[in-house]
CSV table of C-alpha atoms in Angstrom, one decimal:
chain,number,residue,atom,x,y,z
A,1,UNK,CA,34.9,7.3,12.5
A,2,UNK,CA,32.0,4.9,13.2
A,3,UNK,CA,32.3,2.3,16.0
A,4,UNK,CA,33.3,-1.2,14.9
A,5,UNK,CA,29.9,-2.7,15.7
A,6,UNK,CA,28.1,0.1,13.8
A,7,UNK,CA,30.4,-0.5,10.8
A,8,UNK,CA,29.7,-4.2,10.8
A,9,UNK,CA,25.9,-3.5,11.0
A,10,UNK,CA,26.0,-1.3,8.0
A,11,UNK,CA,28.2,-3.7,6.0
A,12,UNK,CA,25.7,-6.6,6.8
A,13,UNK,CA,22.8,-4.5,5.6
A,14,UNK,CA,24.6,-3.5,2.4
A,15,UNK,CA,25.6,-7.0,1.7
A,16,UNK,CA,22.1,-8.4,2.3
A,17,UNK,CA,20.4,-6.0,0.0
A,18,UNK,CA,22.9,-5.7,-2.9
A,19,UNK,CA,24.8,-9.0,-2.9
A,20,UNK,CA,22.6,-11.6,-1.4
A,21,UNK,CA,18.9,-12.3,-2.3
A,22,UNK,CA,16.5,-12.2,0.6
A,23,UNK,CA,15.6,-15.8,1.6
A,24,UNK,CA,12.1,-15.7,0.2
A,25,UNK,CA,13.2,-14.5,-3.2
A,26,UNK,CA,15.4,-17.5,-3.6
A,27,UNK,CA,12.2,-19.4,-4.3
A,28,UNK,CA,11.3,-19.3,-8.0
A,29,UNK,CA,7.7,-19.7,-7.0
A,30,UNK,CA,7.6,-16.4,-5.1
A,31,UNK,CA,9.9,-14.5,-7.5
A,32,UNK,CA,7.7,-15.4,-10.5
A,33,UNK,CA,4.7,-14.0,-8.7
A,34,UNK,CA,6.1,-10.7,-7.3
A,35,UNK,CA,7.9,-9.8,-10.6
A,36,UNK,CA,4.7,-10.3,-12.6
A,37,UNK,CA,2.7,-8.4,-9.9
A,38,UNK,CA,5.2,-5.5,-10.0
A,39,UNK,CA,4.7,-5.0,-13.7
A,40,UNK,CA,0.9,-4.9,-13.2
A,41,UNK,CA,1.3,-2.3,-10.4
A,42,UNK,CA,3.5,-0.2,-12.7
A,43,UNK,CA,0.5,0.2,-15.1
A,44,UNK,CA,-2.0,0.7,-12.2
A,45,UNK,CA,-0.1,3.6,-10.6
A,46,UNK,CA,0.4,5.2,-14.0
A,47,UNK,CA,-3.4,5.1,-14.5
A,48,UNK,CA,-4.1,6.5,-11.1
A,49,UNK,CA,-1.8,9.5,-11.8
A,50,UNK,CA,-3.4,10.0,-15.3
A,51,UNK,CA,-6.9,9.8,-14.0
A,52,UNK,CA,-6.3,12.5,-11.3
A,53,UNK,CA,-4.6,14.8,-13.9
A,54,UNK,CA,-7.4,14.2,-16.4
A,55,UNK,CA,-10.2,15.0,-14.0
A,56,UNK,CA,-8.4,18.2,-12.9
A,57,UNK,CA,-7.8,19.1,-16.5
A,58,UNK,CA,-11.4,18.6,-17.4
A,59,UNK,CA,-12.9,20.4,-14.4
A,60,UNK,CA,-10.3,22.5,-12.7
A,61,UNK,CA,-12.1,21.5,-9.5
A,62,UNK,CA,-10.4,20.2,-6.3
A,63,UNK,CA,-13.8,18.9,-5.2
A,64,UNK,CA,-14.3,16.8,-8.3
A,65,UNK,CA,-10.8,15.4,-8.0
A,66,UNK,CA,-11.7,14.3,-4.5
A,67,UNK,CA,-15.0,12.8,-5.7
A,68,UNK,CA,-13.2,10.9,-8.5
A,69,UNK,CA,-10.7,9.5,-5.9
A,70,UNK,CA,-13.6,8.6,-3.6
A,71,UNK,CA,-15.6,6.7,-6.2
A,72,UNK,CA,-12.5,4.8,-7.4
A,73,UNK,CA,-12.1,3.2,-4.0
A,74,UNK,CA,-15.4,3.7,-2.1
A,75,UNK,CA,-16.7,0.2,-2.7
A,76,UNK,CA,-13.8,-1.1,-0.7
A,77,UNK,CA,-15.4,0.0,2.6
A,78,UNK,CA,-18.6,-1.8,1.7
A,79,UNK,CA,-17.4,-5.1,0.3
A,80,UNK,CA,-13.8,-5.6,1.3
A,81,UNK,CA,-14.6,-7.1,4.8
A,82,UNK,CA,-16.9,-9.6,3.1
A,83,UNK,CA,-14.3,-10.3,0.5
A,84,UNK,CA,-12.0,-11.5,3.3
A,85,UNK,CA,-14.5,-14.2,4.3
A,86,UNK,CA,-14.7,-15.3,0.7
A,87,UNK,CA,-11.0,-15.4,0.2
A,88,UNK,CA,-10.8,-17.8,3.2
A,89,UNK,CA,-13.2,-20.1,1.2
A,90,UNK,CA,-12.3,-19.6,-2.5
A,91,UNK,CA,-9.4,-20.6,-4.7
A,92,UNK,CA,-7.1,-17.5,-4.7
A,93,UNK,CA,-5.6,-18.3,-8.1
A,94,UNK,CA,-9.0,-18.1,-9.8
A,95,UNK,CA,-9.9,-14.9,-8.0
A,96,UNK,CA,-6.7,-13.2,-9.2
A,97,UNK,CA,-7.1,-14.4,-12.8
A,98,UNK,CA,-10.6,-12.9,-12.8
A,99,UNK,CA,-9.6,-9.6,-11.4
A,100,UNK,CA,-6.7,-9.2,-13.9
A,101,UNK,CA,-9.0,-9.9,-16.9
A,102,UNK,CA,-11.6,-7.4,-15.7
A,103,UNK,CA,-8.9,-4.8,-15.1
A,104,UNK,CA,-7.7,-5.2,-18.7
A,105,UNK,CA,-11.3,-4.5,-20.0
A,106,UNK,CA,-11.7,-1.4,-17.8
A,107,UNK,CA,-8.3,0.1,-18.8
A,108,UNK,CA,-9.0,-0.7,-22.4
A,109,UNK,CA,-12.3,1.2,-22.1
A,110,UNK,CA,-10.5,4.2,-20.6
A,111,UNK,CA,-8.0,4.1,-23.5
A,112,UNK,CA,-10.8,4.0,-26.2
A,113,UNK,CA,-13.0,6.7,-24.6
A,114,UNK,CA,-10.0,9.1,-24.1
A,115,UNK,CA,-8.7,8.6,-27.6
A,116,UNK,CA,-12.1,9.0,-29.2
A,117,UNK,CA,-12.7,12.2,-27.2
A,118,UNK,CA,-15.8,10.8,-25.5
A,119,UNK,CA,-14.4,10.7,-22.0
A,120,UNK,CA,-16.3,12.7,-19.3
A,121,UNK,CA,-16.1,13.0,-15.6
A,122,UNK,CA,-19.3,10.9,-15.3
A,123,UNK,CA,-17.7,8.1,-17.3
A,124,UNK,CA,-14.6,8.3,-15.2
A,125,UNK,CA,-16.7,8.0,-12.0
A,126,UNK,CA,-18.6,5.0,-13.4
A,127,UNK,CA,-15.4,3.2,-14.4
A,128,UNK,CA,-13.9,4.2,-11.1
A,129,UNK,CA,-16.7,2.5,-9.2
A,130,UNK,CA,-16.1,-0.7,-11.3
A,131,UNK,CA,-12.3,-0.5,-10.6
A,132,UNK,CA,-13.1,-0.1,-6.9
A,133,UNK,CA,-15.0,-3.3,-6.9
A,134,UNK,CA,-12.2,-5.1,-8.7
A,135,UNK,CA,-9.6,-3.7,-6.2
A,136,UNK,CA,-11.7,-4.9,-3.3
A,137,UNK,CA,-11.1,-8.5,-4.4
A,138,UNK,CA,-7.7,-8.1,-6.1
A,139,UNK,CA,-5.6,-6.3,-3.5
A,140,UNK,CA,-6.5,-8.5,-0.5
A,141,UNK,CA,-6.0,-11.6,-2.6
A,142,UNK,CA,-2.5,-10.6,-3.5
A,143,UNK,CA,-1.6,-10.2,0.1
A,144,UNK,CA,-3.3,-13.4,1.2
A,145,UNK,CA,-1.5,-15.5,-1.3
A,146,UNK,CA,2.1,-14.4,-0.4
A,147,UNK,CA,2.6,-16.6,2.7
A,148,UNK,CA,1.2,-19.6,0.7
A,149,UNK,CA,4.0,-19.3,-1.8
A,150,UNK,CA,6.9,-19.8,0.5
A,151,UNK,CA,8.2,-23.2,1.5
A,152,UNK,CA,9.1,-22.3,5.1
A,153,UNK,CA,7.0,-20.4,7.7
A,154,UNK,CA,10.1,-18.5,8.9
A,155,UNK,CA,10.4,-16.9,5.4
A,156,UNK,CA,7.0,-15.2,5.7
A,157,UNK,CA,8.5,-11.8,6.8
A,158,UNK,CA,11.1,-11.9,4.1
A,159,UNK,CA,8.4,-12.7,1.5
A,160,UNK,CA,6.1,-9.8,2.6
A,161,UNK,CA,9.0,-7.4,2.8
A,162,UNK,CA,10.4,-8.4,-0.6
A,163,UNK,CA,6.9,-8.2,-2.1
A,164,UNK,CA,6.6,-4.6,-0.8
A,165,UNK,CA,10.0,-3.7,-2.1
A,166,UNK,CA,9.5,-4.8,-5.7
A,167,UNK,CA,6.1,-3.1,-5.8
A,168,UNK,CA,7.6,0.1,-4.6
A,169,UNK,CA,10.3,-0.2,-7.2
A,170,UNK,CA,7.6,-0.2,-9.9
A,171,UNK,CA,6.0,2.7,-8.1
A,172,UNK,CA,9.3,4.6,-8.4
A,173,UNK,CA,9.4,4.4,-12.2
A,174,UNK,CA,5.7,4.8,-13.0
A,175,UNK,CA,5.1,8.5,-11.9
A,176,UNK,CA,8.1,9.8,-13.8
A,177,UNK,CA,7.2,7.9,-17.0
A,178,UNK,CA,3.5,8.7,-16.5
A,179,UNK,CA,4.2,12.4,-16.2
A,180,UNK,CA,6.3,12.4,-19.3
A,181,UNK,CA,3.7,10.4,-21.3
A,182,UNK,CA,0.9,12.7,-20.2
A,183,UNK,CA,2.9,15.8,-21.2
A,184,UNK,CA,3.8,14.4,-24.6
A,185,UNK,CA,1.1,11.9,-25.6
A,186,UNK,CA,-1.9,12.5,-23.3
A,187,UNK,CA,-3.5,10.4,-20.6
A,188,UNK,CA,-4.7,7.7,-23.1
A,189,UNK,CA,-1.1,6.5,-23.4
A,190,UNK,CA,-1.0,5.7,-19.7
A,191,UNK,CA,-4.3,3.8,-19.9
A,192,UNK,CA,-2.9,1.8,-22.8
A,193,UNK,CA,0.3,0.8,-20.9
A,194,UNK,CA,-1.9,-0.2,-18.0
A,195,UNK,CA,-4.0,-2.5,-20.2
A,196,UNK,CA,-0.8,-4.4,-21.4
A,197,UNK,CA,0.8,-4.5,-18.0
A,198,UNK,CA,-1.6,-7.1,-16.6
A,199,UNK,CA,-0.5,-9.8,-19.2
A,200,UNK,CA,2.8,-10.8,-17.4
A,201,UNK,CA,0.9,-11.1,-14.1
A,202,UNK,CA,-1.7,-13.4,-15.6
A,203,UNK,CA,1.2,-15.6,-16.9
A,204,UNK,CA,2.8,-15.7,-13.4
A,205,UNK,CA,-0.6,-16.6,-11.8
A,206,UNK,CA,-0.9,-19.6,-14.1
A,207,UNK,CA,2.6,-20.7,-13.3
A,208,UNK,CA,2.9,-20.5,-9.5
A,209,UNK,CA,2.2,-23.3,-7.1
A,210,UNK,CA,0.0,-22.4,-4.1
A,211,UNK,CA,0.0,-24.3,-0.8
A,212,UNK,CA,-3.4,-25.5,0.2
A,213,UNK,CA,-4.8,-24.3,3.6
A,214,UNK,CA,-5.2,-27.0,6.1
A,215,UNK,CA,-8.7,-27.4,7.6
A,216,UNK,CA,-10.0,-24.5,5.6
A,217,UNK,CA,-13.1,-26.6,4.8
A,218,UNK,CA,-14.4,-25.8,8.3
A,219,UNK,CA,-14.9,-22.2,7.3
A,220,UNK,CA,-17.4,-23.1,4.6
A,221,UNK,CA,-19.6,-24.9,7.0
A,222,UNK,CA,-20.6,-21.7,8.8
A,223,UNK,CA,-22.5,-18.7,7.5
A,224,UNK,CA,-20.6,-15.8,5.9
A,225,UNK,CA,-21.8,-13.3,8.4
A,226,UNK,CA,-20.6,-15.5,11.3
A,227,UNK,CA,-17.2,-15.7,9.6
A,228,UNK,CA,-17.1,-12.0,9.2
A,229,UNK,CA,-18.0,-11.4,12.8
A,230,UNK,CA,-15.3,-13.8,13.9
A,231,UNK,CA,-12.7,-11.8,11.9
A,232,UNK,CA,-13.7,-8.4,13.4
A,233,UNK,CA,-13.8,-9.8,16.9
A,234,UNK,CA,-10.3,-11.4,16.5
A,235,UNK,CA,-8.8,-8.1,15.1
A,236,UNK,CA,-10.4,-6.1,18.0
A,237,UNK,CA,-9.4,-8.4,20.8
A,238,UNK,CA,-5.9,-9.1,19.6
A,239,UNK,CA,-4.3,-5.8,20.9
A,240,UNK,CA,-1.3,-5.6,18.7
A,241,UNK,CA,-3.4,-5.9,15.5
A,242,UNK,CA,-6.0,-3.5,17.0
A,243,UNK,CA,-3.5,-0.8,17.7
A,244,UNK,CA,-1.6,-1.0,14.3
A,245,UNK,CA,-4.9,-1.0,12.4
A,246,UNK,CA,-5.9,2.2,14.2
A,247,UNK,CA,-2.6,3.8,13.2
A,248,UNK,CA,-3.1,2.6,9.6
A,249,UNK,CA,-6.6,4.1,9.4
A,250,UNK,CA,-5.1,7.5,10.6
A,251,UNK,CA,-2.3,7.4,8.0
A,252,UNK,CA,-4.6,6.4,5.2
A,253,UNK,CA,-7.1,9.2,6.0
A,254,UNK,CA,-4.7,12.0,6.9
A,255,UNK,CA,-1.5,11.3,4.9
A,256,UNK,CA,-2.1,9.0,1.9
A,257,UNK,CA,-4.6,11.4,0.5
A,258,UNK,CA,-1.8,13.8,-0.3
A,259,UNK,CA,-1.4,11.9,-3.6
A,260,UNK,CA,-4.7,13.4,-4.9
A,261,UNK,CA,-3.6,16.9,-3.9
A,262,UNK,CA,-0.2,16.8,-5.7
A,263,UNK,CA,-1.6,17.8,-9.2
A,264,UNK,CA,-3.3,20.8,-7.6
A,265,UNK,CA,-0.1,21.7,-5.6
A,266,UNK,CA,2.0,21.3,-8.7
A,267,UNK,CA,-0.2,23.6,-10.7
A,268,UNK,CA,-1.3,26.2,-8.2
A,269,UNK,CA,1.7,26.5,-5.8
A,270,UNK,CA,4.6,25.5,-8.0
A,271,UNK,CA,3.0,26.8,-11.3
A,272,UNK,CA,4.1,23.6,-13.1
A,273,UNK,CA,2.6,21.1,-15.4
A,274,UNK,CA,2.2,17.3,-15.7
A,275,UNK,CA,6.0,16.8,-15.7
A,276,UNK,CA,6.2,18.7,-12.4
A,277,UNK,CA,3.7,16.4,-10.9
A,278,UNK,CA,5.6,13.4,-12.3
A,279,UNK,CA,8.8,14.6,-10.7
A,280,UNK,CA,7.1,15.1,-7.3
A,281,UNK,CA,5.6,11.6,-7.4
A,282,UNK,CA,8.9,10.1,-8.5
A,283,UNK,CA,10.7,11.7,-5.5
A,284,UNK,CA,8.0,10.1,-3.3
A,285,UNK,CA,8.4,6.8,-5.0
A,286,UNK,CA,12.2,6.9,-4.6
A,287,UNK,CA,11.6,7.4,-0.9
A,288,UNK,CA,9.4,4.3,-1.0
A,289,UNK,CA,12.3,2.3,-2.5
A,290,UNK,CA,14.6,3.3,0.3
A,291,UNK,CA,12.1,2.2,2.9
A,292,UNK,CA,11.7,-1.0,1.0
A,293,UNK,CA,15.4,-1.7,1.1
A,294,UNK,CA,15.5,-1.1,4.8
A,295,UNK,CA,12.6,-3.5,5.4
A,296,UNK,CA,14.1,-6.2,3.2
A,297,UNK,CA,17.4,-5.9,5.0
A,298,UNK,CA,15.7,-6.6,8.4
A,299,UNK,CA,16.0,-10.2,9.4
A,300,UNK,CA,12.9,-10.4,11.5
A,301,UNK,CA,9.7,-8.7,12.6
A,302,UNK,CA,10.9,-7.8,16.1
A,303,UNK,CA,11.1,-4.0,16.6
A,304,UNK,CA,8.8,-3.0,13.7
A,305,UNK,CA,6.3,-1.4,16.2
A,306,UNK,CA,9.0,1.1,17.1
A,307,UNK,CA,9.7,1.8,13.4
A,308,UNK,CA,6.0,2.5,12.9
A,309,UNK,CA,5.8,5.1,15.6
A,310,UNK,CA,8.9,7.0,14.4
A,311,UNK,CA,8.1,6.9,10.7
A,312,UNK,CA,4.5,8.1,11.3
A,313,UNK,CA,5.9,11.1,13.2
A,314,UNK,CA,8.4,12.0,10.5
A,315,UNK,CA,5.8,11.6,7.9
A,316,UNK,CA,3.6,14.2,9.6
A,317,UNK,CA,6.4,16.6,10.1
A,318,UNK,CA,7.5,16.3,6.4
A,319,UNK,CA,3.9,17.0,5.3
A,320,UNK,CA,3.9,20.1,7.4
A,321,UNK,CA,7.1,21.5,6.0
A,322,UNK,CA,6.2,20.5,2.5
A,323,UNK,CA,3.0,22.5,2.7
A,324,UNK,CA,4.9,25.6,3.7
A,325,UNK,CA,7.3,25.9,0.8
A,326,UNK,CA,7.0,26.8,-2.9
A,327,UNK,CA,10.5,26.0,-4.1
A,328,UNK,CA,10.7,22.9,-6.3
A,329,UNK,CA,14.0,21.7,-4.9
A,330,UNK,CA,12.8,21.7,-1.3
A,331,UNK,CA,9.5,20.2,-2.3
A,332,UNK,CA,11.3,17.3,-4.0
A,333,UNK,CA,13.4,16.7,-0.8
A,334,UNK,CA,10.3,16.5,1.4
A,335,UNK,CA,8.3,14.5,-1.1
A,336,UNK,CA,11.2,12.0,-0.8
A,337,UNK,CA,10.8,11.9,3.0
A,338,UNK,CA,7.0,11.7,2.7
A,339,UNK,CA,7.1,8.8,0.3
A,340,UNK,CA,9.8,7.0,2.4
A,341,UNK,CA,8.0,7.4,5.7
A,342,UNK,CA,4.5,6.8,4.3
A,343,UNK,CA,5.6,3.5,2.8
A,344,UNK,CA,7.7,2.6,5.9
A,345,UNK,CA,4.7,3.0,8.2
A,346,UNK,CA,2.2,1.2,6.1
A,347,UNK,CA,4.5,-1.6,4.9
A,348,UNK,CA,5.7,-2.1,8.4
A,349,UNK,CA,2.1,-2.5,9.6
A,350,UNK,CA,1.4,-5.0,6.9
A,351,UNK,CA,4.6,-7.0,7.4
A,352,UNK,CA,4.0,-7.0,11.2
A,353,UNK,CA,0.4,-8.3,10.9
A,354,UNK,CA,1.2,-11.0,8.4
A,355,UNK,CA,4.2,-12.2,10.4
A,356,UNK,CA,2.5,-12.4,13.8
A,357,UNK,CA,-0.7,-14.0,12.5
A,358,UNK,CA,-0.4,-17.6,13.4
A,359,UNK,CA,-3.9,-18.7,12.4
A,360,UNK,CA,-3.9,-19.2,8.6
A,361,UNK,CA,-7.7,-19.7,8.5
A,362,UNK,CA,-8.1,-16.1,9.6
A,363,UNK,CA,-5.5,-14.5,7.3
A,364,UNK,CA,-8.0,-13.6,4.6
A,365,UNK,CA,-10.3,-11.8,7.0
A,366,UNK,CA,-7.6,-10.0,8.9
A,367,UNK,CA,-6.0,-9.0,5.6
A,368,UNK,CA,-9.3,-7.7,4.3
A,369,UNK,CA,-9.7,-5.5,7.3
A,370,UNK,CA,-6.2,-4.1,6.7
A,371,UNK,CA,-7.1,-3.5,3.0
A,372,UNK,CA,-10.3,-1.7,4.0
A,373,UNK,CA,-8.0,1.1,5.2
A,374,UNK,CA,-6.9,1.6,1.6
A,375,UNK,CA,-10.0,0.8,-0.2
A,376,UNK,CA,-12.5,2.1,2.3
A,377,UNK,CA,-11.0,4.8,4.4
A,378,UNK,CA,-8.8,6.3,1.7
A,379,UNK,CA,-11.6,7.4,-0.6
A,380,UNK,CA,-13.3,9.2,2.3
A,381,UNK,CA,-10.0,10.9,3.0
A,382,UNK,CA,-9.8,11.9,-0.7
A,383,UNK,CA,-13.4,13.3,-0.6
A,384,UNK,CA,-12.7,15.1,2.7
A,385,UNK,CA,-9.4,16.6,1.6
A,386,UNK,CA,-10.7,17.6,-1.8
A,387,UNK,CA,-13.4,19.6,-0.1
A,388,UNK,CA,-11.0,21.0,2.5
A,389,UNK,CA,-8.5,22.1,-0.1
A,390,UNK,CA,-11.3,23.8,-2.0
A,391,UNK,CA,-12.3,25.7,1.2
A,392,UNK,CA,-9.0,26.6,2.9
A,393,UNK,CA,-6.4,25.9,0.1
A,394,UNK,CA,-4.3,22.9,-0.8
A,395,UNK,CA,-1.3,24.0,1.5
A,396,UNK,CA,-3.5,24.3,4.6
A,397,UNK,CA,-5.1,21.0,3.9
A,398,UNK,CA,-1.7,19.3,3.7
A,399,UNK,CA,-0.7,21.1,7.0
A,400,UNK,CA,-3.8,19.7,8.7
A,401,UNK,CA,-3.1,16.2,7.6
A,402,UNK,CA,0.5,16.4,8.7
A,403,UNK,CA,-0.3,17.7,12.2
A,404,UNK,CA,-2.9,14.9,12.6
A,405,UNK,CA,-0.2,12.3,11.8
A,406,UNK,CA,2.2,13.7,14.4
A,407,UNK,CA,-0.5,13.5,17.1
A,408,UNK,CA,-1.4,10.0,16.1
A,409,UNK,CA,2.2,8.9,16.2
A,410,UNK,CA,2.6,10.3,19.7
A,411,UNK,CA,-0.5,8.4,20.9
A,412,UNK,CA,0.7,5.1,19.3
A,413,UNK,CA,4.2,5.5,20.8
A,414,UNK,CA,2.6,5.6,24.3
A,415,UNK,CA,1.2,2.1,23.7
A,416,UNK,CA,4.5,0.4,22.8
A,417,UNK,CA,5.3,-0.9,26.3
A,418,UNK,CA,1.9,-2.7,26.3
A,419,UNK,CA,2.6,-4.1,22.9
A,420,UNK,CA,6.0,-5.5,23.8
A,421,UNK,CA,4.6,-7.5,26.7
A,422,UNK,CA,1.9,-9.1,24.5
A,423,UNK,CA,4.3,-9.8,21.6
A,424,UNK,CA,7.1,-11.4,23.6
A,425,UNK,CA,5.5,-14.9,23.8
A,426,UNK,CA,4.3,-14.7,20.2
A,427,UNK,CA,7.9,-14.1,19.0
A,428,UNK,CA,9.1,-17.0,21.2
A,429,UNK,CA,6.5,-19.3,19.6
A,430,UNK,CA,7.7,-18.2,16.1
A,431,UNK,CA,11.3,-19.1,17.2
A,432,UNK,CA,12.6,-15.5,16.8
A,433,UNK,CA,15.4,-14.0,18.6
A,434,UNK,CA,14.6,-11.6,21.5
A,435,UNK,CA,17.1,-9.0,20.1
A,436,UNK,CA,15.4,-6.2,18.2
A,437,UNK,CA,16.6,-5.2,14.7
């Protein structure tokens, strides 16, 4: 039997998630935005799965799968940091409206080209480059706008965590449905669903009310490159953000790239098809939902640095074991653990940074540096692991990525005492309890 305090802890968590809305989601403003955004992400993830499968189906080449993944996000490394400066100057609502409209056009082009039989790897790469440019503006803008939708500063953590949870819920459904659609109707059906999924998000963007940024006019009086330099200097000198960004870069390069290797693993190791891939991705997404529930149930940001270290280590170990098995049941279990700990690590990093960042005028730049890990580092990881899988096999490539995550988690864990000393006065300024969740 569990101790009384442990029982009460579990009851409080269960009640918070299933019977009481998180504080931020009680705001119709934020709820409208994240629900519309979740629907658009549903289509985006479905397209990502379909594109990887389509490239591998057309070429049967792990290298070309890596190249396609690289081009889809490579522009992020070049322009995302500059985008952060622009987001600190521009109207975020107009940025998001523009990115959704362009995304509809690109997804519609993929649908037409695939249905007409004119799709080629070259066209996929060209469209991927354009999608990468759009993502470089779209994803940071979505993160920056969240704290500006809540009424109270103390609800920022709840807003970021709820935002991540609803997105991961969409991510849970899309791989399974995407795999079934590909198997029965082809990849064009996924592209079509993606084209339609942006419409509810456009409606929510037009509906929400966004708080203005105080004194933001000061940023426009200096040169863009000066603003960019200030953002990087701030991220480098602020030790907590510096360390978590280093962990994020490692996870994005070594672990997140496993998504591009799953179609190859499903076909070559498990001898399956698109449905097999869909089931593996669904297991991963289910793990993401579990981690989202945990993060939403937390009342504050304190203690997340410890969560990051543990989840990164478990992620690495799960990748290692996953790479060593060829039984679908065991693979599904460890894909669940991979998805759970991958999301737990990266979402914790994002929630942590957004919550401890007190200077609103630097939020766009710091967020863009964080997003560069996805849009800039991830494509190089896709390219590297595509080539590595082609040379040493997909299982050994996954093993290498997992081992690297374990080593990185150990190094990050060694920095926790330093982080706690720096964070203590920040938490006090935010009015947070000194008790860790």
